Coordinates of C-alpha atoms and ligand atoms in Angstrom, one line a residue:
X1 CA 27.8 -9.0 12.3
X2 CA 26.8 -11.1 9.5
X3 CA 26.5 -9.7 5.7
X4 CA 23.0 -9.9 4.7
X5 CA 22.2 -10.6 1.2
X6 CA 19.6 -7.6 -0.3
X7 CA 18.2 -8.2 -3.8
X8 CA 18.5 -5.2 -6.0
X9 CA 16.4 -4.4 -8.9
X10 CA 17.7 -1.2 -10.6
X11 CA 14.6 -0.8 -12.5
X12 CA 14.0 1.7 -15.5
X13 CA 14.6 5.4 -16.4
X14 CA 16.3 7.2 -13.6
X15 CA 16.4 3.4 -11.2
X16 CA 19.8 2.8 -12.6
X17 CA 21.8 6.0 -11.4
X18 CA 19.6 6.8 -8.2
X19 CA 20.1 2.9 -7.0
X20 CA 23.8 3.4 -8.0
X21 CA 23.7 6.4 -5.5
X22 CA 22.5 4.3 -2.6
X23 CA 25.0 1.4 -3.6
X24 CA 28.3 3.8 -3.6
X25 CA 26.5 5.6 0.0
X26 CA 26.5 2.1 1.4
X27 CA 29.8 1.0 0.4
X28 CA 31.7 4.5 1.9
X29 CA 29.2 3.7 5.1
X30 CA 30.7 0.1 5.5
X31 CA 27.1 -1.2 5.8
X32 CA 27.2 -4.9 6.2
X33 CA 24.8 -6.0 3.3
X34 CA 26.0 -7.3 -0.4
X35 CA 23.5 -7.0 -3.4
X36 CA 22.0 -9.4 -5.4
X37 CA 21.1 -7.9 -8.4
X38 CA 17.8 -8.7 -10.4
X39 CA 16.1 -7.5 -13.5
X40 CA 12.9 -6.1 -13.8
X41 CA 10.7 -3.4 -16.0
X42 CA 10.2 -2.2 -19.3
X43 CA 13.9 -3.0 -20.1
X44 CA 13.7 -6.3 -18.9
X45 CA 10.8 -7.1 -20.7
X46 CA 11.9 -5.6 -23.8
X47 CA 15.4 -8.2 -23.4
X48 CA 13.6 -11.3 -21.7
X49 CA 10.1 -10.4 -23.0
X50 CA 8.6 -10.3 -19.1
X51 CA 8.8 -7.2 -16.8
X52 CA 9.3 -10.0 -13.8
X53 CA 11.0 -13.0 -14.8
X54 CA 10.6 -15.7 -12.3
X55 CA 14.5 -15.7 -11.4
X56 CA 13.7 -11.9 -10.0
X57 CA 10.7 -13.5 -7.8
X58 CA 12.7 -16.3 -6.7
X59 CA 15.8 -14.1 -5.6
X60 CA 13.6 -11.8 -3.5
X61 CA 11.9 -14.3 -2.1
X62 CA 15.5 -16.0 -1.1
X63 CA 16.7 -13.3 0.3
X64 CA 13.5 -11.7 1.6
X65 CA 14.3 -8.1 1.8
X66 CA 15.2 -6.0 -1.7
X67 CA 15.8 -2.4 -2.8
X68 CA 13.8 -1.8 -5.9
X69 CA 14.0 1.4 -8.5
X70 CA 11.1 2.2 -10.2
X71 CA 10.5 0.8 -13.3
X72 CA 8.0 1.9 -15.9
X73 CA 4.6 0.6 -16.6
X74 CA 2.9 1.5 -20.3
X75 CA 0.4 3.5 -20.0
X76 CA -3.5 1.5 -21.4
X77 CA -1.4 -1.1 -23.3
X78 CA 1.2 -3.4 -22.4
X79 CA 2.5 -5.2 -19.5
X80 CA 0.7 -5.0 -15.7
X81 CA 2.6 -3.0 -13.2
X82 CA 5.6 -4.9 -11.9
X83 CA 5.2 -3.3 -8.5
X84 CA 1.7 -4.1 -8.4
X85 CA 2.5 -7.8 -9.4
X86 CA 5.6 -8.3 -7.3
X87 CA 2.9 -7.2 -4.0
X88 CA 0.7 -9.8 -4.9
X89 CA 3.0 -12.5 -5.8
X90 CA 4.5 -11.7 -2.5
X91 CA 1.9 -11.1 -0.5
X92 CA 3.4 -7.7 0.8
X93 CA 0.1 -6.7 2.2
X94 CA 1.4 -4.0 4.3
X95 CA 2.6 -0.4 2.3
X96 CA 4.7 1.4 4.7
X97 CA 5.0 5.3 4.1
X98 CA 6.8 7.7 6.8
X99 CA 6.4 11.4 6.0
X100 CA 9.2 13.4 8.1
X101 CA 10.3 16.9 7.5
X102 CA 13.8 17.2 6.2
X103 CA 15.8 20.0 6.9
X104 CA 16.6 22.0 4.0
X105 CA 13.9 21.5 2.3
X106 CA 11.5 23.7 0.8
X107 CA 8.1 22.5 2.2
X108 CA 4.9 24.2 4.2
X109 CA 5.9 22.3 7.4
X110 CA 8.7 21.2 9.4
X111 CA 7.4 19.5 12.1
X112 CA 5.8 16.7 10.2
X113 CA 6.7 13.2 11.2
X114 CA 3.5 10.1 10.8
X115 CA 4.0 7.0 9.4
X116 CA 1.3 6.1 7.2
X117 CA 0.4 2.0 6.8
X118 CA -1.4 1.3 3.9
X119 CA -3.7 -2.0 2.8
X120 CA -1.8 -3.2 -0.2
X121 CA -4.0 -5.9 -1.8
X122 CA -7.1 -5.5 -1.7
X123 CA -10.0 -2.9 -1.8
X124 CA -10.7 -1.9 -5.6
X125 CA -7.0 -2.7 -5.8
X126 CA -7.8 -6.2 -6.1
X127 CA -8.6 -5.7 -9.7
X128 CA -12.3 -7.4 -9.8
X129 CA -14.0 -5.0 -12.5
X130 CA -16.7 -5.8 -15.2
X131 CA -18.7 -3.9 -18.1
X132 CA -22.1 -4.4 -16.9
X133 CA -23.3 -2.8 -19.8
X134 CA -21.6 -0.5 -22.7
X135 CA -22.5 2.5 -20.7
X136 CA -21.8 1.1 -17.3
X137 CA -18.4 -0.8 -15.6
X138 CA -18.1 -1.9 -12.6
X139 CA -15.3 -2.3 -10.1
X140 CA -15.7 -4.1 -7.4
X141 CA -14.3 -2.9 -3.4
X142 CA -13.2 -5.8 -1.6
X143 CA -12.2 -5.8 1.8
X144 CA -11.8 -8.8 4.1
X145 CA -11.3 -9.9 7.6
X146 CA -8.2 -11.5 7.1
X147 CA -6.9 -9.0 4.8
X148 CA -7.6 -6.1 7.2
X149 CA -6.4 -7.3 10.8
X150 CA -3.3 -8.3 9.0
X151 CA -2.1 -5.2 7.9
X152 CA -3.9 -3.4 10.7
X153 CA -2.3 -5.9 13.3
X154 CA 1.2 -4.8 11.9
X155 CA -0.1 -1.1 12.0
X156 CA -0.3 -1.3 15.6
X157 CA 3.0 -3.7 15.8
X158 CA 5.1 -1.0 13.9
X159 CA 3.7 2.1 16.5
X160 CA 4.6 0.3 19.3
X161 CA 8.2 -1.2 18.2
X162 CA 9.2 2.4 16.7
X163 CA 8.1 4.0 20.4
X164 CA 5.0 5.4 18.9
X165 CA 1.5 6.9 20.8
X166 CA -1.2 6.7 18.7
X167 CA -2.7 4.8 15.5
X168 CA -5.5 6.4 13.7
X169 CA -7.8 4.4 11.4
X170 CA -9.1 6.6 8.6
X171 CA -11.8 5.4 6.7
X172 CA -15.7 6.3 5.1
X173 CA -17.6 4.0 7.1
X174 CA -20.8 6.3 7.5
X175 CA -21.0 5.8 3.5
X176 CA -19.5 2.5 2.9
X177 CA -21.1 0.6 5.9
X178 CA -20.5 -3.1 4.9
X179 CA -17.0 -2.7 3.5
X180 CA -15.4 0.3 5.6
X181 CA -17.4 -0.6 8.5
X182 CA -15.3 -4.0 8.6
X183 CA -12.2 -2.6 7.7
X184 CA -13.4 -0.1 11.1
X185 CA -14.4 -3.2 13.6
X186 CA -11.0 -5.4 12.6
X187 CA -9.6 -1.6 13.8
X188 CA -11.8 -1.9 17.1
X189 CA -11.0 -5.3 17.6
X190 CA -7.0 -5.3 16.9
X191 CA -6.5 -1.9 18.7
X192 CA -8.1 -3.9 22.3
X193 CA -4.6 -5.7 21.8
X194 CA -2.5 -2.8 22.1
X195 CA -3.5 -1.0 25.4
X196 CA -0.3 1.0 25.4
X197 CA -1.3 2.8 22.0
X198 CA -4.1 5.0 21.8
X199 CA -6.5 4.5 19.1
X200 CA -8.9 6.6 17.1
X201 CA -10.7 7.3 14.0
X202 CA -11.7 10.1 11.4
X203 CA -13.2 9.9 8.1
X204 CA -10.8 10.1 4.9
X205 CA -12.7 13.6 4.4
X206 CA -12.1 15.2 7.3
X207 CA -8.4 13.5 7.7
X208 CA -7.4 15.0 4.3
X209 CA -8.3 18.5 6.0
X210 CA -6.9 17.7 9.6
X211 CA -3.7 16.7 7.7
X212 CA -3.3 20.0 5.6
X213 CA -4.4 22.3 8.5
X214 CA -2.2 20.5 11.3
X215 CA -0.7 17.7 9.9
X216 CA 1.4 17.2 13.2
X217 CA -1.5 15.7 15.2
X218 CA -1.1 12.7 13.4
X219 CA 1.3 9.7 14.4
X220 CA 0.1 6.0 12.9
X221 CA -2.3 6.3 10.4
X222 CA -4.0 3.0 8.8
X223 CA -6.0 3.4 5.8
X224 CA -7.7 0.5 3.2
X225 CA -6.0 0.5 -0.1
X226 CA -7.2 2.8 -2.3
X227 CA -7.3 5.8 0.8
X228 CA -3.9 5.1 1.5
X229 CA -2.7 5.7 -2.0
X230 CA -4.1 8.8 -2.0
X231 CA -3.0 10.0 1.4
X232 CA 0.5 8.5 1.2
X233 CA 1.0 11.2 -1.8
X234 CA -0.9 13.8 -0.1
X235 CA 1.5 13.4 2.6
X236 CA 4.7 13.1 0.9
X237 CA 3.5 16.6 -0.6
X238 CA 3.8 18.0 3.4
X239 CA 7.0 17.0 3.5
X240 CA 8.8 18.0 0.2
X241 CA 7.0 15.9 -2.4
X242 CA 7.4 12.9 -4.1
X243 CA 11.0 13.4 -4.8
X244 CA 11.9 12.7 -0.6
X245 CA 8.9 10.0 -0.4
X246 CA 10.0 6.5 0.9
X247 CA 8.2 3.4 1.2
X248 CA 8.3 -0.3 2.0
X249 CA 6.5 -3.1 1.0
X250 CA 6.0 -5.9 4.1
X251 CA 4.2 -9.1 4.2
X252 CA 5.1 -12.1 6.7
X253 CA 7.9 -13.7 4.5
X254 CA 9.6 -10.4 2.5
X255 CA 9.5 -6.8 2.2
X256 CA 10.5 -4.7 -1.0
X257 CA 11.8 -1.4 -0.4
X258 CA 11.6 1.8 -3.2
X259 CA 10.7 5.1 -3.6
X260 CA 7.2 6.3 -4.1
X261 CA 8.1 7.7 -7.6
X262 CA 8.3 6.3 -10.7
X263 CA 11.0 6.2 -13.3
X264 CA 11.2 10.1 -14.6
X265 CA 11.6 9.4 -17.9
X266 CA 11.6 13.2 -18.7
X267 CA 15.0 13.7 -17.2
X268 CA 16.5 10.1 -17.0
X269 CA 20.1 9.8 -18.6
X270 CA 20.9 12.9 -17.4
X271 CA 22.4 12.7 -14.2
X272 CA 20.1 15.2 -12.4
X273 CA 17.8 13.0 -10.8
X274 CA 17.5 13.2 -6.8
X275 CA 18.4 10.1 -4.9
X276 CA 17.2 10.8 -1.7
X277 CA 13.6 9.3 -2.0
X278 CA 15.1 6.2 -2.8
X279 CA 17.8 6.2 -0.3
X280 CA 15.5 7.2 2.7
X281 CA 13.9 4.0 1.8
X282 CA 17.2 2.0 1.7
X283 CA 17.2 3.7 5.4
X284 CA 13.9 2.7 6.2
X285 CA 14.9 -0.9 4.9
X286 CA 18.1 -1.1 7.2
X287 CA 16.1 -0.4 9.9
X288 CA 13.5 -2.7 8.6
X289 CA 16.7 -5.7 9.3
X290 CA 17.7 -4.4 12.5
X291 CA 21.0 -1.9 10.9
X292 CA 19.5 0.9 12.8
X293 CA 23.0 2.5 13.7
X294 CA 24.0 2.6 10.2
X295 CA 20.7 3.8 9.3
X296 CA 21.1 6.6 11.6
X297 CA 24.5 7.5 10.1
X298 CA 23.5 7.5 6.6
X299 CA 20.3 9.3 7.7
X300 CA 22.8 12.1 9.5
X301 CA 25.0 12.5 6.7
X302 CA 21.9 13.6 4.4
X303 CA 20.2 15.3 6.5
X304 CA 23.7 17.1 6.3
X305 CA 23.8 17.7 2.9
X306 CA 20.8 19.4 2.4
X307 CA 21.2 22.1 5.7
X308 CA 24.6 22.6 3.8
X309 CA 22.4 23.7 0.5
X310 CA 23.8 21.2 -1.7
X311 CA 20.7 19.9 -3.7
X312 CA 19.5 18.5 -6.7
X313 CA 17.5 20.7 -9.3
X314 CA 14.1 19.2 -8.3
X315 CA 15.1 20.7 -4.6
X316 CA 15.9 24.1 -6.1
X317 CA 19.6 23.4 -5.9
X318 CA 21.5 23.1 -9.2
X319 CA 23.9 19.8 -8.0
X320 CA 23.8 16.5 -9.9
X321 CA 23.1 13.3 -8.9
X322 CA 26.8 12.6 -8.2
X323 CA 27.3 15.8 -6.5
X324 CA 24.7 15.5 -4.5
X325 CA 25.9 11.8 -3.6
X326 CA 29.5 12.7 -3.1
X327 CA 28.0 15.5 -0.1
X328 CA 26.2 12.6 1.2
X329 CA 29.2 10.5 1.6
X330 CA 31.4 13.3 2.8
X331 CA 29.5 14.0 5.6
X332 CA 29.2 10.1 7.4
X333 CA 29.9 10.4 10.6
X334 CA 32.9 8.0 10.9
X335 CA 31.8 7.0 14.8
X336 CA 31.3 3.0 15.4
X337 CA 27.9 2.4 16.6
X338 CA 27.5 0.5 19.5
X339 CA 26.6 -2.7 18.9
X340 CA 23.6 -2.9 20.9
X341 CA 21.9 -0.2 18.3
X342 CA 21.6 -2.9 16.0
X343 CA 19.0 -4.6 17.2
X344 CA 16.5 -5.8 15.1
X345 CA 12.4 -3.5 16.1
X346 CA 10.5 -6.6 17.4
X347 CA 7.6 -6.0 15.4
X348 CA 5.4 -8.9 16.4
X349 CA 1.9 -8.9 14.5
X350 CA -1.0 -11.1 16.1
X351 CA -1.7 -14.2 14.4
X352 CA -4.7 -14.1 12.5
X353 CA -7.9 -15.5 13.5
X354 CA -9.7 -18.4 12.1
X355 CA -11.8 -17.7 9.0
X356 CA -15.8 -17.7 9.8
X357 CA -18.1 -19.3 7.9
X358 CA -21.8 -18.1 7.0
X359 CA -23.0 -21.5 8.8
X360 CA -21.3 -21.0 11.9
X361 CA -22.9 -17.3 12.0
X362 CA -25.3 -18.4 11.4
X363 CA -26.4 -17.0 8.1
X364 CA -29.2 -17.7 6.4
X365 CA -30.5 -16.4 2.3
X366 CA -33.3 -14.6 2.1
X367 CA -33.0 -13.3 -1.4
X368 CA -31.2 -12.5 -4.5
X369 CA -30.3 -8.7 -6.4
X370 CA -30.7 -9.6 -10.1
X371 CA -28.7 -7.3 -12.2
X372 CA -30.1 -6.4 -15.5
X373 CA -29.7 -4.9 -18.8
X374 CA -32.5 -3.0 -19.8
X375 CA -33.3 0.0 -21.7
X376 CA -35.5 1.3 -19.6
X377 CA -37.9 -0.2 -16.2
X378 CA -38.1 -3.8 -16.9
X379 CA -40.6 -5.7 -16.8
X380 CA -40.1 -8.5 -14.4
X381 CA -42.2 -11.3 -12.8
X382 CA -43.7 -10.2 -9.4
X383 CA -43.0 -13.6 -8.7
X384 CA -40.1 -16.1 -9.6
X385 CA -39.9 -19.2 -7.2
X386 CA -40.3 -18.5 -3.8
X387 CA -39.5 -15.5 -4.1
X388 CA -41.0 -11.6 -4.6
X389 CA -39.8 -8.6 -6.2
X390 CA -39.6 -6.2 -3.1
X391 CA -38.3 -3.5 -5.7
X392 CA -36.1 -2.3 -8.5
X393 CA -32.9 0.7 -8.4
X394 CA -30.9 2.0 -10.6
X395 CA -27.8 3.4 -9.6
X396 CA -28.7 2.9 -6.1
X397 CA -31.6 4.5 -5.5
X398 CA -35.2 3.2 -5.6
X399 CA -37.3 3.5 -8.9
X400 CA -40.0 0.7 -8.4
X401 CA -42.6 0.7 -6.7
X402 CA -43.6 3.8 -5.9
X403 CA -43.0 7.2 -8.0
X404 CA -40.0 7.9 -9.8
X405 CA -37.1 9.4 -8.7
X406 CA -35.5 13.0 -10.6
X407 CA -32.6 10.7 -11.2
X408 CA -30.9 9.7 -14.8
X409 CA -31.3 6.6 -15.8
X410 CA -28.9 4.0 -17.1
X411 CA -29.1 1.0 -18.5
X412 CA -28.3 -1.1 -15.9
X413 CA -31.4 -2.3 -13.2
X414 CA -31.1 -4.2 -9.9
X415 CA -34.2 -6.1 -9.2
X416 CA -34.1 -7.0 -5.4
X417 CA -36.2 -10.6 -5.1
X418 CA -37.0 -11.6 -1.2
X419 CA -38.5 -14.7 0.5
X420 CA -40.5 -15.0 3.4
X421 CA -38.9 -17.9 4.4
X422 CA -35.2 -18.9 4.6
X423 CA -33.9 -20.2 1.5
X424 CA -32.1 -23.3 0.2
X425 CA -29.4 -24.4 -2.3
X426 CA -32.3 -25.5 -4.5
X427 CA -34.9 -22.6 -4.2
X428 CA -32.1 -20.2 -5.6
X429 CA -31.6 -22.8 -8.6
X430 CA -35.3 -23.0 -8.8
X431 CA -35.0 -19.3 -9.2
X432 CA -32.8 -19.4 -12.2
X433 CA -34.8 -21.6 -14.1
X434 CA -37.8 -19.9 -13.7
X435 CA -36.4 -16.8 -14.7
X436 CA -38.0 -15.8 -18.4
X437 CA -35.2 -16.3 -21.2
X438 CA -36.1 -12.6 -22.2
X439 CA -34.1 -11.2 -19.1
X440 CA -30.5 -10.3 -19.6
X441 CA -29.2 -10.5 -16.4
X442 CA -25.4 -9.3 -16.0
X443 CA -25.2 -10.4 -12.1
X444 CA -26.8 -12.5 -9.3
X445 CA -25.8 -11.5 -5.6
X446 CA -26.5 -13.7 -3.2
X447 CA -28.7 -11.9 -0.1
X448 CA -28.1 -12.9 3.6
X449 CA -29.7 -12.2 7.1
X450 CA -27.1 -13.0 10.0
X451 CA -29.0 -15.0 12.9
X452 CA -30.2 -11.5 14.4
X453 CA -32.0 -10.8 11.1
X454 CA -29.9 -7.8 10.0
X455 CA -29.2 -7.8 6.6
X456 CA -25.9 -8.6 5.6
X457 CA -26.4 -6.3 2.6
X458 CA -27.0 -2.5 2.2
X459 CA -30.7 -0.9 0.9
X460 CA -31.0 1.4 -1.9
X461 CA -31.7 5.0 -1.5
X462 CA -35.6 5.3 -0.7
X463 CA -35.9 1.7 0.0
X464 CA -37.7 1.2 3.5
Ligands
NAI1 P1 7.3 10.1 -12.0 O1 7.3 10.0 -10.6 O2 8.3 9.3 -12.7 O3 7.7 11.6 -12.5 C1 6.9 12.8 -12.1 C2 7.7 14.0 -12.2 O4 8.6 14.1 -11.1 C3 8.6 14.1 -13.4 O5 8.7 15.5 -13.8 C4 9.9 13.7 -12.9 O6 11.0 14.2 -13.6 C5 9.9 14.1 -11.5 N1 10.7 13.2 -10.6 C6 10.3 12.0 -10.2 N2 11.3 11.4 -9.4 C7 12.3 12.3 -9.4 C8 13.6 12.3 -8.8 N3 14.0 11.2 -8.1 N4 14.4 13.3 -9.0 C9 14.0 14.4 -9.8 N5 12.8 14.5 -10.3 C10 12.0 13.4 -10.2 O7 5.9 9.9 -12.5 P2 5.3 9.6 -14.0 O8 6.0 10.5 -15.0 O9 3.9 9.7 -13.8 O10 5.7 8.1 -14.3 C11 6.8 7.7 -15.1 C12 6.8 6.2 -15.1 O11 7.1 5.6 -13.8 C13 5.5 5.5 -15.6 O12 5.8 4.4 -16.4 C14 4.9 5.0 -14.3 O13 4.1 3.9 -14.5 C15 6.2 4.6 -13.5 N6 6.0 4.6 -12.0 C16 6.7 3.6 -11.4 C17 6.7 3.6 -10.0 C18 7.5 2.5 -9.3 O14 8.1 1.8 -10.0 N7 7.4 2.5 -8.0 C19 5.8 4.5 -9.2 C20 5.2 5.5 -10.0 C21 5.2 5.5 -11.4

């Protein structure tokens, strides 16, 4: 078998003596792979004044699979997560999280085993946030078709190459109707594909329940971004917590492998940290290139360790990090795989579909929201253009006409202007100009009907 060449980024804090772990495990284990090594974190950008220098890009993308230790991101100052950046500049769209039981350790369940696929660019993730107002931000929740039935497509692709029943979209749908109620239909739509694999849905609600009630009735679980952060935590906390949590990063091209923690700096340098989080992902990322015999030998040998009670502190054990490793190594199982264990999971995603546009929908505007800053109900032309006020919220719910709601007000109005008529390119510039100079508007959304007539917008609370 050929040696394939990993990229590996030791990262800050405890990165450089956990990844050292995983190097030393892989070497005793005779795992065909050699490292690349690649800088990148707070130490990196403290030498080469960049957390990601472009070599580090370039080498992962080159060899398209790397082992990454955390690294450390400033806290309201300084430089943009590195694992946040290295996701988009690689497209990893896909955030790959199995919770499983270990034996040995301490944890309210023992029959756990999901694998959780998370969205990994998009949703409020995709960083589109504005001050409306001083007493009012804004952060956009984006979530496209393209985006969605990507990493949903590999969702199903990973259940059914691993041998897997069920995939289970978890979303908020009955509140978020335009955005989850996509991300729900590309769900729908992909899961007709995969007629092997059951499919199903529950809200993020009720699945944070199901999941600490009976956590075991869940196999494949798909979840937009900012869900999946969440639940990928909540479910590393059923299995032993965060110190046992793996993860991969997958897009088409590469896939970046690391724990789900981050760089301990309370207890780096010491030699106490617990490398098993990080090498259950260097597992997950031999089996991710098809070294699923070796995988399963490394994966033996800990498993080992643990039942045997040797442990780091954060286990409730008192061994170091080179203790702990040393038991790890000790106990792999010296037997050859046979060859036809390393094959390569076929995980074949569907291609994506060709993007729509709002002409072949046939789409059509029928109005504008006109975000303002006001101090209290502005006054605004019934009339601007061809168009009509039709009415006026504030924080989602209706204030104008009618009475006014018991809500508190902010300073921040949307003023919802309709037509009768479809409009044109021109009619909405008409609309700006006539706008009076004395309105501050912050925003201008564009308002759609699809050919049906349904609004491809949502209505404020009270609004008919
Ligand atoms: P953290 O995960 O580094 O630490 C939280 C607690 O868990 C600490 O008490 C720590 O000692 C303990 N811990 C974490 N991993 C451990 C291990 N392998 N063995 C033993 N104990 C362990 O989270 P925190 O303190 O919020 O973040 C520290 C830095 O890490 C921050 O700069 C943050 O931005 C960064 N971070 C990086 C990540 C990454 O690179 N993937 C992920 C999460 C945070």
């Amino acid at each position: 078998m050929d040696t394939q060449t990993i990229t590996l980024i030791r990262g800050d804090g405890i990165g450089p003596e956990i990844t050292e772990a995983v190097v030393e495990i892989f070497e005793a284990a005779h795992v065909p792979v050699q490292w690349e090594e690649a800088e990148a974190g707070l130490a990196c950008a403290e030498k080469h004044g960049t957390p990601l220098p472009k070599e580090t890009v370039e080498k992962i993308s080159r060899n398209k699979i790397a082992l990454k230790g955390p690294t450390t991101t400033p806290s309201g100052t300084g430089h943009k997560s590195v694992n946040v950046t290295i996701r988009k500049t690689l497209d990893l769209f896909a955030n790959v999280r199995p919770a499983k039981s270990l034996p040995g350790v301490r944890s309210r369940y023992d029959n756990v085993d999901l694998l959780l696929v998370r969205e990994n660019i998009e949703d409020t993730y995709a960083g589109v946030e504005h001050w409306q107002t001083p007493d009012v931000a804004q952060c956009l929740k984006v979530i496209t078709r393209p985006g969605s039935l990507a990493v949903i497509n590999y969702a199903f692709a990973i259940a059914r190459a691993q041998g897997r029943k069920r995939v289970t979209c978890v979303h908020k749908a009955n509140i978020h109707k335009i955005t989850d109620g996509l991300f729900l239909e590309c769900f729908r739509e992909a899961a007709q594909h995969y007629p092997d694999l059951q499919s199903d849905d529950i809200l993020i609600d009720n699945a944070c329940m199901q999941l600490v009630i009976r956590p075991e009735q869940f196999d494949v679980m798909i979840l937009p971004n900012l869900y999946g952060d969440i639940v990928s935590d909540l479910c590393a906390g059923l299995v032993g917590g965060l110190g046992v949590a793996p993860g991969g990063n997958i897009g088409d091209g590469c896939a970046v492998f690391e724990a789900v923690h981050g760089s301990a700096p309370d207890i780096a340098g010491q030699g106490i940290a617990n490398p098993t989080a990080i090498l259950l992902s260097a597992i997950q990322m031999l089996r991710h290139i098809g070294l699923n015999g070796h995988a399963g030998r490394i994966e033996t040998a800990l498993r080992y360790a643990l039942v045997s009670g040797i442990k780091t502190r954060d286990m409730g054990g008192n061994a170091t990090t080179r203790e702990f490793t040393r038991a790890i190594i000790s106990g792999i199982p010296s037997t050859i795989v046979s060859p036809n264990i390393e094959e390569k999971l076929e995980i074949n995603p569907l291609p994506l579909p060709e993007a729509r546009d709002s002409h072949s929908q046939g789409w059509h505007t029928v109005g504008v929201d006109l975000f303002v800053h006001e101090n209290s109900l502005p006054h605004l032309p019934e009339t601007v253009g061809k168009m009509t006020l039709a009415m006026i919220s504030n924080r989602g719910t209706k204030v104008y006409p009618g009475s006014m709601p018991f809500i508190y007000l902010v300073n921040w109005y949307r003023a919802r202007y309709l037509s009768e008529t479809p409009l044109h390119e021109e009619d909405l510039q008409q609309f700006f100009n006539a706008l009076p100079s004395s309105v501050e508007w912050t925003t201008i959304q564009r308002l759609n009907e699809d050919k049906e007539g349904n609004p491809m917008f949502s209505k404020a609370q009270g609004e008919e």
